[in-house]
PDB file of C-alpha atoms and ligand atoms in Angstrom:
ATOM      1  CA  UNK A   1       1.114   3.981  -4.679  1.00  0.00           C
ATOM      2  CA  UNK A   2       1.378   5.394  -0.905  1.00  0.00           C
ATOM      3  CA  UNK A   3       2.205   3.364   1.974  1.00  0.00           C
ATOM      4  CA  UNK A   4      -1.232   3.908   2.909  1.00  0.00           C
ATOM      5  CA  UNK A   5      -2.364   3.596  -0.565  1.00  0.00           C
ATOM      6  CA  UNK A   6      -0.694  -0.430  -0.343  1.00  0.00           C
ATOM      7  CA  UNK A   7      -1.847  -0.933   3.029  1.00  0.00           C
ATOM      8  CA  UNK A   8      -5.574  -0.589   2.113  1.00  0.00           C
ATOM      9  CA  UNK A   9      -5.200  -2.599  -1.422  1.00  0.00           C
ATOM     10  CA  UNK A  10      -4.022  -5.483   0.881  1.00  0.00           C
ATOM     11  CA  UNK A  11      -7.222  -5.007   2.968  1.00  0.00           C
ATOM     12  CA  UNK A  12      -5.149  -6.266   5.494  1.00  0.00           C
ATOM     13  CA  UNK A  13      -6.343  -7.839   8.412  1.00  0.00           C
ATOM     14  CA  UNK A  14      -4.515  -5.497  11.512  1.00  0.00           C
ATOM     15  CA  UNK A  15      -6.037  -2.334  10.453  1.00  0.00           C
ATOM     16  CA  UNK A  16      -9.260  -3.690  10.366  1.00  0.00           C
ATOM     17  CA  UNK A  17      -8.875  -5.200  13.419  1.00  0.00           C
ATOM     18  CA  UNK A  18      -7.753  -2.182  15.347  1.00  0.00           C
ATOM     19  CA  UNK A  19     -10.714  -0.405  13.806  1.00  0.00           C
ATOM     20  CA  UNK A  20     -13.307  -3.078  14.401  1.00  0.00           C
ATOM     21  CA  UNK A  21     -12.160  -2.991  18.093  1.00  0.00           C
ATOM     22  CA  UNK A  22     -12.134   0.803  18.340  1.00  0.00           C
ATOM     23  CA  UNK A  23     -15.514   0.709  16.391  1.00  0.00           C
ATOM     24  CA  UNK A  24     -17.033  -1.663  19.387  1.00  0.00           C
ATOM     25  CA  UNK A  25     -15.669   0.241  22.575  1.00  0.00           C
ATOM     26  CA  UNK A  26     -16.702   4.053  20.475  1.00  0.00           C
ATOM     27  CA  UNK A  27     -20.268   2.460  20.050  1.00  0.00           C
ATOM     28  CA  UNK A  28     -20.389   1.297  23.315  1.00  0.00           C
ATOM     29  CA  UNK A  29     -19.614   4.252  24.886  1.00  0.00           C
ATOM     30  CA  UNK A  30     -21.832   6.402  22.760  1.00  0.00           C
ATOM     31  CA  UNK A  31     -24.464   3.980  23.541  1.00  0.00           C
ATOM     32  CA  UNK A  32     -24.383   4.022  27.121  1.00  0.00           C
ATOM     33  CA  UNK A  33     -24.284   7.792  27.328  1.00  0.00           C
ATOM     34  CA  UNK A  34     -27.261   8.243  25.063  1.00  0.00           C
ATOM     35  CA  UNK A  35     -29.100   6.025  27.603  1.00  0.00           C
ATOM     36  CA  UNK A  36     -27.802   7.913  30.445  1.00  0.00           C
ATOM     37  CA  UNK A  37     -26.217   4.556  31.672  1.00  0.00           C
ATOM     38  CA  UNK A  38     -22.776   6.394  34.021  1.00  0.00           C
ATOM     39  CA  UNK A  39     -20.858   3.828  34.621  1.00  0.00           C
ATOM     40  CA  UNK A  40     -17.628   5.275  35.446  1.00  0.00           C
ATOM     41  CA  UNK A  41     -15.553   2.074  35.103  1.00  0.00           C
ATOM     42  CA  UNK A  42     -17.372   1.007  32.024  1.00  0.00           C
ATOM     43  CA  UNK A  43     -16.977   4.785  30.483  1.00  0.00           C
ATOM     44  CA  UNK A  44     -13.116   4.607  31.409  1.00  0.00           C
ATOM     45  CA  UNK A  45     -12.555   1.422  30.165  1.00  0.00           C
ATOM     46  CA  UNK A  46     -13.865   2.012  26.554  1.00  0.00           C
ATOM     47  CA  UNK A  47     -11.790   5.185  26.555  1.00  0.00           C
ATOM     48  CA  UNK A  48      -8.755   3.134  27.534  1.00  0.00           C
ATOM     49  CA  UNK A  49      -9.434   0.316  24.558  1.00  0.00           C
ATOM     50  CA  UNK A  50      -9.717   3.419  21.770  1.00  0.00           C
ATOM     51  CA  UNK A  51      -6.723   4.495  23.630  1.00  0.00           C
ATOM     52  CA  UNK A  52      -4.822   1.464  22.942  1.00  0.00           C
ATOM     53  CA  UNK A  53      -6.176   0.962  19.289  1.00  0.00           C
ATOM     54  CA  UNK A  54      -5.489   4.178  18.491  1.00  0.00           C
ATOM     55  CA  UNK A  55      -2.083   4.214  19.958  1.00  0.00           C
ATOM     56  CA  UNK A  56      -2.241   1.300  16.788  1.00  0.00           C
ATOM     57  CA  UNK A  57      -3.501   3.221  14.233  1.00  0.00           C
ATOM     58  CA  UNK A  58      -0.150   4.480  12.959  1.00  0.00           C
ATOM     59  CA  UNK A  59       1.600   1.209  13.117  1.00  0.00           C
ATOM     60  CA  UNK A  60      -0.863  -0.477  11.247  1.00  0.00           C
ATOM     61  CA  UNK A  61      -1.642   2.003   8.692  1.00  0.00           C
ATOM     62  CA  UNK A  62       1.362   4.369   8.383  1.00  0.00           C
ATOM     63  CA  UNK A  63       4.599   2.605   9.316  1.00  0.00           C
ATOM     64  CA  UNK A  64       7.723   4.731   9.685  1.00  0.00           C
ATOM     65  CA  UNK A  65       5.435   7.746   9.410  1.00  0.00           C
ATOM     66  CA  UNK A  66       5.585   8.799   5.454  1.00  0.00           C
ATOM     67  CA  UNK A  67       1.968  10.555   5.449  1.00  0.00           C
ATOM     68  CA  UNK A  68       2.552  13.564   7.676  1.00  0.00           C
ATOM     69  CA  UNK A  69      -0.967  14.340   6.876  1.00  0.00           C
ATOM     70  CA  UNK A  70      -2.455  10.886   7.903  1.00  0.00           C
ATOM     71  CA  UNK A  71      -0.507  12.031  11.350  1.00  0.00           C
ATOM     72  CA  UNK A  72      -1.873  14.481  12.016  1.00  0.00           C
ATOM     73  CA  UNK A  73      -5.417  13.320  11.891  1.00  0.00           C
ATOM     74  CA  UNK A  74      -4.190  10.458  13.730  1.00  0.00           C
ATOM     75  CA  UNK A  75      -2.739  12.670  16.184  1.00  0.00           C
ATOM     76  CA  UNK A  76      -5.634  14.692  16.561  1.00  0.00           C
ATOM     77  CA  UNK A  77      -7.753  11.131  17.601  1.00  0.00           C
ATOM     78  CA  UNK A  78      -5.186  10.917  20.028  1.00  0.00           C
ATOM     79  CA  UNK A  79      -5.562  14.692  21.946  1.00  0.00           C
ATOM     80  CA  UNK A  80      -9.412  14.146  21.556  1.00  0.00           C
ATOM     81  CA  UNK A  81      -9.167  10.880  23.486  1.00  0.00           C
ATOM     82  CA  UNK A  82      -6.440  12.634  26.332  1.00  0.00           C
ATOM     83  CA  UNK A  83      -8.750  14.971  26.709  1.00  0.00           C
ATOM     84  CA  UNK A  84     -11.928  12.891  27.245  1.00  0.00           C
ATOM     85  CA  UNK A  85      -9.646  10.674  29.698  1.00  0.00           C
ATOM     86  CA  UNK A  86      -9.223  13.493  31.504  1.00  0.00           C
ATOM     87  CA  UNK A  87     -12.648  14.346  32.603  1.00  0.00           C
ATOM     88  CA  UNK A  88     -14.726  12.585  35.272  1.00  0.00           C
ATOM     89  CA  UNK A  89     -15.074   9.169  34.091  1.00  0.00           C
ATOM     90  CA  UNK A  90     -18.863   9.716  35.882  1.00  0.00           C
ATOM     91  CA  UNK A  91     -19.802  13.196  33.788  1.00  0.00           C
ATOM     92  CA  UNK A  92     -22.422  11.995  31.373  1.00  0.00           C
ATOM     93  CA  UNK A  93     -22.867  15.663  30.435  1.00  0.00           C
ATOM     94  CA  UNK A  94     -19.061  16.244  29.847  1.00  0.00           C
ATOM     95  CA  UNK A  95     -18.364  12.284  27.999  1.00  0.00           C
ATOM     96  CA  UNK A  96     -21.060  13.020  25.783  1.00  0.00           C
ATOM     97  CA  UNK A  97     -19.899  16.286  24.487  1.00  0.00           C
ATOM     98  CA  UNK A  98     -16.169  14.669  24.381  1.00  0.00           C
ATOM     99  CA  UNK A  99     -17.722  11.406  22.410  1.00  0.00           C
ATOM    100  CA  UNK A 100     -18.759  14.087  20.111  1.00  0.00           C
ATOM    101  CA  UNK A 101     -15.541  15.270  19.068  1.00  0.00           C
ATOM    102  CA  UNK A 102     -14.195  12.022  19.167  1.00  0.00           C
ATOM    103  CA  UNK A 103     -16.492  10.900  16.690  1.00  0.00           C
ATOM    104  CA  UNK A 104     -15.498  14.052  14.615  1.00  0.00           C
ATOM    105  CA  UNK A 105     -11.823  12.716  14.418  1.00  0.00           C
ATOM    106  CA  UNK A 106     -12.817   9.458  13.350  1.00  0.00           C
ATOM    107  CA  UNK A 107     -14.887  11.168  10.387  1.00  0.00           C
ATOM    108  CA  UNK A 108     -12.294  13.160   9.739  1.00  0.00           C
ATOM    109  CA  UNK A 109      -9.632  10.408   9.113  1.00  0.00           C
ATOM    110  CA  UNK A 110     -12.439   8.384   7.282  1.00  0.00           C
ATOM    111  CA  UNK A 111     -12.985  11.363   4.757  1.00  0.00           C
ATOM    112  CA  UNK A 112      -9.842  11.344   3.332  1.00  0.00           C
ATOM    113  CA  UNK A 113      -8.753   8.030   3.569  1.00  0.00           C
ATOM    114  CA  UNK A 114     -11.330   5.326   4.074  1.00  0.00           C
TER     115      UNK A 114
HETATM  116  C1  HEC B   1      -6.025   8.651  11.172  1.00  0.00           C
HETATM  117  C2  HEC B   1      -7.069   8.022  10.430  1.00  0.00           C
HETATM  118  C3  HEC B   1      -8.210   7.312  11.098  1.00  0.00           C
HETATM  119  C4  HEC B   1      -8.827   7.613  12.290  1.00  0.00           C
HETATM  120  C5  HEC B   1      -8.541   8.770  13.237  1.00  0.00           C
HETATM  121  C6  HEC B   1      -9.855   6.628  12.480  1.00  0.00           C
HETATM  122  N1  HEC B   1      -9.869   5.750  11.435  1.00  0.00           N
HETATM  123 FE1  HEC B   1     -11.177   4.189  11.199  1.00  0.00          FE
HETATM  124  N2  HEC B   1     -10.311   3.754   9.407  1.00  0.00           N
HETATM  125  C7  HEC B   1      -9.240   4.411   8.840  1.00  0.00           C
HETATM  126  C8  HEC B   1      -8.880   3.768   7.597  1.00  0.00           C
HETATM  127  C9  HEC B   1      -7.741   4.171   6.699  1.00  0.00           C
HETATM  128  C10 HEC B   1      -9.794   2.700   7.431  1.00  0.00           C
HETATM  129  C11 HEC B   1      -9.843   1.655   6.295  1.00  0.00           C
HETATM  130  C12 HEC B   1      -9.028   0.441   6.766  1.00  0.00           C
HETATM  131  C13 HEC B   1      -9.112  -0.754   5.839  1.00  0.00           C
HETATM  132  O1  HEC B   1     -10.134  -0.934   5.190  1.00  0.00           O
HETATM  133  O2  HEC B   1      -8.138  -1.524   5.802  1.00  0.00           O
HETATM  134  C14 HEC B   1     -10.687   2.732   8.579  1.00  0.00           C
HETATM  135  C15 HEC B   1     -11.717   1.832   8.760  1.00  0.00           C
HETATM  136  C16 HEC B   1     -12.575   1.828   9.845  1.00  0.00           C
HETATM  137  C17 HEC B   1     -13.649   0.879  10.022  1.00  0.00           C
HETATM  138  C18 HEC B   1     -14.021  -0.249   9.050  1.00  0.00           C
HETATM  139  C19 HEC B   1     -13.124  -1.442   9.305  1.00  0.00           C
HETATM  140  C20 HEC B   1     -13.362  -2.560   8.289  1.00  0.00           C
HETATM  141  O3  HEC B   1     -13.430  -3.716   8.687  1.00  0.00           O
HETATM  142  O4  HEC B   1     -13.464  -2.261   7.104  1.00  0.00           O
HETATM  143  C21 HEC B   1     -14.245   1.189  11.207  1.00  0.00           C
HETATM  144  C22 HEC B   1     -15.425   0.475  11.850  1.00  0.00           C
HETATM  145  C23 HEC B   1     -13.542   2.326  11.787  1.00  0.00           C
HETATM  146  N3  HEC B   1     -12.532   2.699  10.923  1.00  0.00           N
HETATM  147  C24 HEC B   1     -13.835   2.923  12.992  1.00  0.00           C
HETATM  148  C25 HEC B   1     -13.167   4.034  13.514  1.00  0.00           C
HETATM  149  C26 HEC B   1     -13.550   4.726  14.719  1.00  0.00           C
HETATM  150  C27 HEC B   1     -14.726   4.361  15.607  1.00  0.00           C
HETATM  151  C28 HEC B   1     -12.659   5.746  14.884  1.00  0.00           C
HETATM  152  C29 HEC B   1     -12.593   6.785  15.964  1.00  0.00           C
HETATM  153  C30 HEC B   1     -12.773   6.402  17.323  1.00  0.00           C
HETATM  154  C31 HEC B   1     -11.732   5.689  13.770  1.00  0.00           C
HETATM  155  N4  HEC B   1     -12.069   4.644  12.967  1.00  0.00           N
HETATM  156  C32 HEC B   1     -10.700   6.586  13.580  1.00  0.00           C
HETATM  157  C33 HEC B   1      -8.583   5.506   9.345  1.00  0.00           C
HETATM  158  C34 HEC B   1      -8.886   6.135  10.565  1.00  0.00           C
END
């Protein structure tokens, strides 16, 4: 069985964790956008928690990196994210498209492996 394979059998609790969080701050952030609700601090700060928990997603689900393809797709959250940080945190217009493609990495990942 993969690493991944083993780390999903065990259901273990970190990985769910850092996805549950990343779940509530992506939700969030959709959310607010869809109402047109701009709050620049808000919208940065649930970009900086999927940040984080994505900066996790490797350690908890593909330690010492033996799926090069699970990588990539994690590494592809990661430019999405970078990308959306660097827009104005006050751009509904721009956020929402970027939320889009976030989403689209997360879907992506889940496809294969969830
Ligand atoms: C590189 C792969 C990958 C990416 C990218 C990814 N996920 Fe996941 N996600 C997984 C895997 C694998 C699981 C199953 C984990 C488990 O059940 O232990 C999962 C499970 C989940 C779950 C269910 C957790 C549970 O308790 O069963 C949620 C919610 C979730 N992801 C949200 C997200 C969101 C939101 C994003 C994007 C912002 C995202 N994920 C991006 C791989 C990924």
């Amino acid at each position: 069985m993969s690493q991944i394979g083993k780390v999903l059998a065990a259901r273990d609790a970190y990985p769910r964790g850092v996805m549950a969080v990343m779940q509530q701050h992506y939700g969030a952030l959709r959310r607010a956008l869809d109402q047109n609700q701009c709050v620049a601090a808000n919208n940065s700060a649930n970009l900086l928690w999927m940040t984080r928990m994505s900066e996790q997603i490797e350690p908890a689900l593909n330690p010492g990196n033996v799926d090069p393809r699970f990588h990539a797709y994690a590494r592809k959250l990661d430019a999405r994210l970078a990308a959306a940080r660097a827009l104005n945190p006050a751009s509904c217009p721009a956020l929402r498209v970027a939320a889009r493609q976030i989403g689209a990495r997360c879907a992506a990942c889940h496809a294969v492996y969830r």
